[in-house]
Amino acid sequence: MTHSPAAIIRLPRSLKIAAAATAVVAAIDVLATVAWTAGAPTAVVVPIWIGRIGLLLAATAIARRHRWLPRLG
């Protein structure tokens, strides 16, 4: 009987949320880069980047709350 890696490794729900937020950030980054390369105006691309930064900060806050990411300084 085979198991998927996700079934073998039991992760806390909040870590899964942080990982999903990081994956969404990566997708948004690709979207913004493609839009910028295709010549989209700055007024379109900058809000995408701002949303990306907000999601990244949220994922970082979740990771710090659960001590997966040490605080610096």
Coordinates of C-alpha atoms in Angstrom, one line a residue:
M1 CA 0.0 0.0 0.0
T2 CA 1.5 3.3 -1.0
H3 CA 0.9 6.7 0.7
S4 CA 1.4 10.1 -0.7
P5 CA 4.0 12.3 1.0
A6 CA 1.2 14.6 2.3
A7 CA -0.4 11.6 4.1
I8 CA 2.9 10.6 5.7
I9 CA 3.9 14.0 6.9
R10 CA 1.3 15.5 9.2
L11 CA 1.6 19.3 9.1
P12 CA -0.2 21.8 11.3
R13 CA -3.0 23.6 9.6
S14 CA -1.4 27.0 10.0
L15 CA 1.8 25.8 8.3
K16 CA -0.3 24.6 5.4
I17 CA -1.9 28.0 5.2
A18 CA 1.5 29.7 5.2
A19 CA 2.7 27.4 2.5
A20 CA -0.4 28.1 0.4
A21 CA 0.0 31.8 0.9
T22 CA 3.6 31.5 -0.3
A23 CA 2.5 29.6 -3.4
V24 CA -0.1 32.3 -4.1
V25 CA 2.6 34.9 -3.8
A26 CA 4.8 33.1 -6.4
A27 CA 1.8 32.9 -8.8
I28 CA 1.1 36.6 -8.3
D29 CA 4.8 37.4 -8.9
V30 CA 4.7 35.5 -12.2
L31 CA 1.5 37.3 -13.2
A32 CA 2.9 40.7 -12.4
T33 CA 6.1 39.9 -14.3
V34 CA 4.2 38.7 -17.4
A35 CA 2.0 41.8 -17.2
W36 CA 5.0 44.1 -16.9
T37 CA 6.8 42.4 -19.7
A38 CA 3.7 42.6 -21.9
G39 CA 3.6 46.4 -21.4
A40 CA 0.9 46.7 -18.8
P41 CA 0.7 50.2 -17.3
T42 CA 2.3 50.9 -13.9
A43 CA -1.2 51.6 -12.5
V44 CA -2.1 47.9 -13.1
V45 CA 1.2 46.3 -12.0
V46 CA 1.9 48.2 -8.8
P47 CA -1.4 47.1 -7.0
I48 CA -0.5 43.5 -7.9
W49 CA 2.9 43.9 -6.3
I50 CA 1.4 45.6 -3.2
G51 CA -1.0 42.6 -2.8
R52 CA 1.9 40.3 -3.2
I53 CA 3.8 42.0 -0.4
G54 CA 0.8 41.8 1.9
L55 CA 0.4 38.1 1.3
L56 CA 4.1 37.5 2.0
L57 CA 3.9 39.5 5.2
A58 CA 0.9 37.5 6.3
A59 CA 2.7 34.2 5.6
T60 CA 5.7 35.5 7.5
A61 CA 3.6 36.5 10.5
I62 CA 2.0 33.0 10.6
A63 CA 5.4 31.4 10.5
R64 CA 6.8 33.7 13.2
R65 CA 3.8 33.1 15.4
H66 CA 4.4 29.4 15.4
R67 CA 8.2 29.8 15.7
W68 CA 9.0 28.3 12.3
L69 CA 10.8 31.5 11.4
P70 CA 13.0 33.1 14.0
R71 CA 12.8 36.8 14.7
L72 CA 15.8 38.8 13.7
G73 CA 17.1 41.6 15.9

